[in-house]
Short mmCIF file of C-alpha atoms in Angstrom, two decimals:
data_model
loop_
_atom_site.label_atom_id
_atom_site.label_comp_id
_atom_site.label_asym_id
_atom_site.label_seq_id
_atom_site.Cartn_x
_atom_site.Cartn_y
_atom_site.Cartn_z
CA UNK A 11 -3.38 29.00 -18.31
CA UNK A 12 -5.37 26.23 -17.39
CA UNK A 13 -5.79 22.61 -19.54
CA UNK A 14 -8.03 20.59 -17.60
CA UNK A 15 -9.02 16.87 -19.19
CA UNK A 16 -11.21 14.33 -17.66
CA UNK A 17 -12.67 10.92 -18.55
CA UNK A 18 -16.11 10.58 -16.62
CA UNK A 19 -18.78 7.61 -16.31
CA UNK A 20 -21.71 9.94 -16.32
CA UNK A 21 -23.28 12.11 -18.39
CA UNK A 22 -21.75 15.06 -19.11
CA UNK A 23 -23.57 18.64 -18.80
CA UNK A 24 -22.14 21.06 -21.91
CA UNK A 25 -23.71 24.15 -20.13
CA UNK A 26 -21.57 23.57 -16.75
CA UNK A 27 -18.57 22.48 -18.46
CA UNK A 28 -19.16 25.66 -20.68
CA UNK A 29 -19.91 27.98 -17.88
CA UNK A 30 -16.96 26.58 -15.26
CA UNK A 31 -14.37 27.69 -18.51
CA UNK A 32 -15.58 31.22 -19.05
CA UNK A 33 -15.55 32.00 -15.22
CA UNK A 34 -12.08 30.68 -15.09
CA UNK A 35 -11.26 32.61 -18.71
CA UNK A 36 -10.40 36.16 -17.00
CA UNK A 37 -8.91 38.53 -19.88
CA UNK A 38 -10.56 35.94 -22.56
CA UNK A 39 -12.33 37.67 -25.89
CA UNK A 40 -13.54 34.57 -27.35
CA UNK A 41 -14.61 31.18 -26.18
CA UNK A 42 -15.49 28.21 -28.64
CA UNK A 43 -17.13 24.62 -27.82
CA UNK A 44 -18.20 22.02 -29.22
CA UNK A 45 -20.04 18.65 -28.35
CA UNK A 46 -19.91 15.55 -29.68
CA UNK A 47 -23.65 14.16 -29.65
CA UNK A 48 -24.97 10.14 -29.89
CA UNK A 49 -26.73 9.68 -33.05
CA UNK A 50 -29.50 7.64 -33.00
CA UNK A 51 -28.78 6.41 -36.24
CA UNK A 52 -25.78 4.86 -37.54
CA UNK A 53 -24.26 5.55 -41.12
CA UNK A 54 -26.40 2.76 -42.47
CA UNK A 55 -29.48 4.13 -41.22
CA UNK A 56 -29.65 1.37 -38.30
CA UNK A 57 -31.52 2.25 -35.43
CA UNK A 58 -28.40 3.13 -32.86
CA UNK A 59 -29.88 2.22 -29.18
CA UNK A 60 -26.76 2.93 -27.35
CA UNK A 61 -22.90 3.48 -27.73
CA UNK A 62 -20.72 1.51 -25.96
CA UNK A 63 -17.21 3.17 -25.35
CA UNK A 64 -14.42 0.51 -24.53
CA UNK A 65 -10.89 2.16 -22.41
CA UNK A 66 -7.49 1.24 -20.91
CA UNK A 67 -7.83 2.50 -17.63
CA UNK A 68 -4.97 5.46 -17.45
CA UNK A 69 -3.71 4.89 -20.99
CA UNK A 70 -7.05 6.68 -21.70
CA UNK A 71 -6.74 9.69 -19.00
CA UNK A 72 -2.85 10.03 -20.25
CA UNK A 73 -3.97 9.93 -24.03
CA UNK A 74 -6.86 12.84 -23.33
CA UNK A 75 -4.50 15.06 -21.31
CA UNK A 76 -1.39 14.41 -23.70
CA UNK A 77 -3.67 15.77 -26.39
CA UNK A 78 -5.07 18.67 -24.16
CA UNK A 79 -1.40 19.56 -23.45
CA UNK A 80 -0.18 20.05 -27.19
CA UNK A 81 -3.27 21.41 -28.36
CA UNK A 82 -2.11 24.37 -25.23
CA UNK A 83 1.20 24.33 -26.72
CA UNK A 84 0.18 25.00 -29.96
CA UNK A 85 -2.79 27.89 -30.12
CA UNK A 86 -2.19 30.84 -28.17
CA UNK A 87 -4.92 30.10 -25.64
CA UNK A 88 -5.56 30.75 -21.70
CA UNK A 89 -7.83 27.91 -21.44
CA UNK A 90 -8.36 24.35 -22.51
CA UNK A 91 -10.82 21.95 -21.37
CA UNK A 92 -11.40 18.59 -22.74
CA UNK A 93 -14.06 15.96 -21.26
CA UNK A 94 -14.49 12.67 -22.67
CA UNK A 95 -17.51 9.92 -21.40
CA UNK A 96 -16.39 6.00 -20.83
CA UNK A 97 -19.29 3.02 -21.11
CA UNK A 98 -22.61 2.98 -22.22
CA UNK A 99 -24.52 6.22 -23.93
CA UNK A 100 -27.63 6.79 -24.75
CA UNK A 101 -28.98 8.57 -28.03
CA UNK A 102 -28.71 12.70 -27.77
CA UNK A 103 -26.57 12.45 -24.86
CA UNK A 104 -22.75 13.81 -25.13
CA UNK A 105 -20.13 12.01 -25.66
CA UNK A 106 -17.30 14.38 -25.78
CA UNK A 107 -16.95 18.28 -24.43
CA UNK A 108 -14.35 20.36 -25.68
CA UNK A 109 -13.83 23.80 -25.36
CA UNK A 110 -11.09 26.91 -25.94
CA UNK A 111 -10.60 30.43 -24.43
CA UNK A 112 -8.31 32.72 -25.99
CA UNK A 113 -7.58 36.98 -26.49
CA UNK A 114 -8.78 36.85 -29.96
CA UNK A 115 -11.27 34.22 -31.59
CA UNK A 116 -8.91 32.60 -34.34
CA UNK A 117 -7.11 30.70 -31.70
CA UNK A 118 -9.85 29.40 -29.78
CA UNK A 119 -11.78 27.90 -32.86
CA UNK A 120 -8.16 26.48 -34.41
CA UNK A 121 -7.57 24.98 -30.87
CA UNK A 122 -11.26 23.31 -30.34
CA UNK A 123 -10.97 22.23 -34.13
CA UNK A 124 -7.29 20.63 -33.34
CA UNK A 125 -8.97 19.08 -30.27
CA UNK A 126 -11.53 17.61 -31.85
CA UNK A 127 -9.31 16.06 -34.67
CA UNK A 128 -6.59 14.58 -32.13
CA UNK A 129 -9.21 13.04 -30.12
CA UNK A 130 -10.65 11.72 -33.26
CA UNK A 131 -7.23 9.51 -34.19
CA UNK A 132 -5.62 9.48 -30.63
CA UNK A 133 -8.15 9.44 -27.63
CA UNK A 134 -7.34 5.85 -26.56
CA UNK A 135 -10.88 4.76 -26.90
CA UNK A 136 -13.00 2.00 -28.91
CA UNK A 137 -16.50 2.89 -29.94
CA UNK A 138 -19.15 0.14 -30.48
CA UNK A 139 -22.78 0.69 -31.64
CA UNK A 140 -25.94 -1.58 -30.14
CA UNK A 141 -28.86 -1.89 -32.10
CA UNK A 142 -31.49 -4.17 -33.29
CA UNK A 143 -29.43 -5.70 -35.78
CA UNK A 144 -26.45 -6.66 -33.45
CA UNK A 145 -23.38 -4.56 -32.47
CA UNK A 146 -20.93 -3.33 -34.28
CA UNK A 147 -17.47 -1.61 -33.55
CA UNK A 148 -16.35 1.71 -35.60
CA UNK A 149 -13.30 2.05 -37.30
CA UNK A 150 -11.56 5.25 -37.51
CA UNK A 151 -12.12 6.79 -41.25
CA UNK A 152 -9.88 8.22 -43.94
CA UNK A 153 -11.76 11.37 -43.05
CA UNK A 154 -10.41 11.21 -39.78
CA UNK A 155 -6.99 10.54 -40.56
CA UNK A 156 -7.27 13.39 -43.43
CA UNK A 157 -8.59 15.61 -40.91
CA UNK A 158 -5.71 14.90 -38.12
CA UNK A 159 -3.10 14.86 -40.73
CA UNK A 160 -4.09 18.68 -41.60
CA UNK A 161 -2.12 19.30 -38.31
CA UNK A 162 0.89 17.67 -39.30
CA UNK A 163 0.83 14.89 -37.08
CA UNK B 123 9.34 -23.34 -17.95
CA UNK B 124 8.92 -24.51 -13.93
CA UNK B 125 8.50 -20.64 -12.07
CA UNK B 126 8.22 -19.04 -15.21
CA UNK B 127 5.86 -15.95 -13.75
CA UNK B 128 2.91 -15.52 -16.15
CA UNK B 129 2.18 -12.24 -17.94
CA UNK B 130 -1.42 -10.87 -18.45
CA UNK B 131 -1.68 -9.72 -22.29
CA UNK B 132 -4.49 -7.51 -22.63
CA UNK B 133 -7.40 -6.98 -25.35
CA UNK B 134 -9.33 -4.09 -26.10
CA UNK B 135 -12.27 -2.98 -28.30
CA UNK B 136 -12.93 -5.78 -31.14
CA UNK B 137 -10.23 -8.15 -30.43
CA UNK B 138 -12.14 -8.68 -26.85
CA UNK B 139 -14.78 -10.73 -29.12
CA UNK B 140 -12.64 -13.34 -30.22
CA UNK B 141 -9.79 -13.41 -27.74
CA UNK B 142 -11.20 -12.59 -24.48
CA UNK B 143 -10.08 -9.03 -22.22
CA UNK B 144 -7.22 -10.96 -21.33
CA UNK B 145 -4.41 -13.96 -21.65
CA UNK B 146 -1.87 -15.31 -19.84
CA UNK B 147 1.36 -16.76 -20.56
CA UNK B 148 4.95 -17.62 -19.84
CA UNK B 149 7.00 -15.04 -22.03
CA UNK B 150 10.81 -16.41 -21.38
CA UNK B 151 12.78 -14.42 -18.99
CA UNK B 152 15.34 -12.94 -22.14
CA UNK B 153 12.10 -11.49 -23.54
CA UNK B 154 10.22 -11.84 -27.04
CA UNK B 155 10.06 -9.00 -29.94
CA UNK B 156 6.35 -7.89 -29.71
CA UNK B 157 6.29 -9.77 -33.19
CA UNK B 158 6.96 -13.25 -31.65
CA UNK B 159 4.67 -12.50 -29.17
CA UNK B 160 2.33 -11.91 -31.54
CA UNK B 161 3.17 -15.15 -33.40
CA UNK B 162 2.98 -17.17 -30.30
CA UNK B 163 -0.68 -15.54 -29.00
CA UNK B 164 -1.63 -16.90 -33.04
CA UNK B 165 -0.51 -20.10 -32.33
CA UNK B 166 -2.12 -20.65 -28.99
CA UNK B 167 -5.50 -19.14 -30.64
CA UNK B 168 -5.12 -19.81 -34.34
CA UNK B 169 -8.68 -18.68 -35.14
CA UNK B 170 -9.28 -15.97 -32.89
CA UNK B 171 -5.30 -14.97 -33.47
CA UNK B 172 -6.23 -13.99 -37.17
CA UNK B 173 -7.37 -10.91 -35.78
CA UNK B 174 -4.60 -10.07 -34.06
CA UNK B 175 -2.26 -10.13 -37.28
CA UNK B 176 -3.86 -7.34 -38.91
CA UNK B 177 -1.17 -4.41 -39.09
CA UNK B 178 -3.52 -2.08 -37.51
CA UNK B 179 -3.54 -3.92 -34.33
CA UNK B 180 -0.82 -2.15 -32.11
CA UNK B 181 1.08 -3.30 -28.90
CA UNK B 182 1.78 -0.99 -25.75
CA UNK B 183 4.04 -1.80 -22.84
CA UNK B 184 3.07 -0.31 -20.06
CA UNK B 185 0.72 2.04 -21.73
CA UNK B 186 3.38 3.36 -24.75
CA UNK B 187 2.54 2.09 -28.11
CA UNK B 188 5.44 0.17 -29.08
CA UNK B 189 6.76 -1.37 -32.60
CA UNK B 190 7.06 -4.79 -33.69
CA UNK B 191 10.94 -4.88 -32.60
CA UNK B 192 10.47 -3.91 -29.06
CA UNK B 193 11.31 -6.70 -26.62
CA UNK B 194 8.57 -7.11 -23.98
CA UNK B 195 9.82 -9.02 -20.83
CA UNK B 196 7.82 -11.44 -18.24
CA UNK B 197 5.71 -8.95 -15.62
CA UNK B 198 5.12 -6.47 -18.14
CA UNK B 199 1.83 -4.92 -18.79
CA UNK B 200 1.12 -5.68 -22.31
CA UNK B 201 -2.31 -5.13 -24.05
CA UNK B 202 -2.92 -5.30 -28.12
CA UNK B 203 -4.75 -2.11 -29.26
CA UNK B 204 -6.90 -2.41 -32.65
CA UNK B 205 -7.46 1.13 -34.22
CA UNK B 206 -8.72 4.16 -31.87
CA UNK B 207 -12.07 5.14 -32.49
CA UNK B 208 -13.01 8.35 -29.71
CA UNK B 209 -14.14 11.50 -30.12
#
């Protein structure tokens, strides 16, 4: 099995990350990603002219792979990959890769879906959005908490 | 206290507006609870503190989220986390 996570400063390619998993996926029936895109607008309707995302260097890396980890303990996968940006992002550019190989497709869309909702309460990050009108820093939703809480945890 | 070491206290995401990335002071060498810390950063920055009593505002120690009761000692790496928003 391999769970790889990584917090990068760049952009991140979904296609390579994507591609580097299913080469590594030998016996794998079923592969699932997602991305996590930069609107350019914010709930509001605001124009959104960049994301800034604010982290505790190592807390950060420790809080993506802890969640990488149990999300492999948990699903019945052979492959895990979770890849989270840091800083400044532009509109339409990614801020967060994950993806899940597995035999048989139910446990590769639970596991991306349990990714997704971990990172969403407990990815040690703090988002901020810059726009005409100011900045202003996100707070995690009930949605979010409803949606990790479906896990149990 | 004369050769009291100084601890850095760190902020992150919103908190950074109104109390700066980071602090220092003299916790005593028999250690605060993470709540008198708290009380003490309010005191030192009444205004800016206020956001640092909200509830949702967690403490780590050496990057493990820690409750209010936990003592936190001089030389420590302490930071004050307001709620995660990744993903």
């Amino acid at each position: 099995m391999t769970v790889l996570s990584r917090l990068v400063t760049t952009s991140i390619s979904p296609e390579r990350e994507l591609a580097e998993l299913i080469a590594r996926a030998e016996g794998a029936g079923a592969v699932v990603s997602f991305c996590g895109i930069a609107r350019p607008c914010a709930k509001s309707g605001e124009t959104v002219e960049r994301l800034v995302l604010d982290h505790y260097p190592d807390m950060t890396e420790r809080s993506l792979e802890m969640i990488a980890q149990e999300g492999s303990r948990r699903f019945d996968v052979s492959d895990l990959r979770v890849v989270h940006r840091c800083g400044e992002i532009g509109p339409g550019e990614t801020i967060v890769f994950v993806a899940a190989a597995s035999a048989h497709r139910r446990a590769a869309f639970e596991a991306a879906d349990y990714l997704m909702d971990r990172l969403k309460t407990d990815a040690v990050f703090w988002k901020r959005e810059e726009g005409p009108g100011g900045s202003r820093w996100i707070e995690p939703t009930e949605g979010d908490r409803a949606d990790a809480a479906r896990w149990g945890v | 206290m004369a050769g009291t070491k100084q601890t850095r206290i760190l902020f992150f995401g919103s908190l950074v507006d109104s109390l700066g990335h980071e602090h220092l002071l003299s916790i005593p060498e028999e250690g605060w609870s993470v709540a008198e810390l708290r009380q003490a950063l309010c005191a030192r920055e009444p205004v800016a503190g206020a956001a640092l009593a909200r509830p949702s505002v967690r403490a780590a120690v050496n990057h493990e989220i820690v409750g209010e009761d936990r003592r936190v000692y001089p030389g420590q790496e302490i930071a004050f986390l307001p709620p995660l928003s990744g993903g």
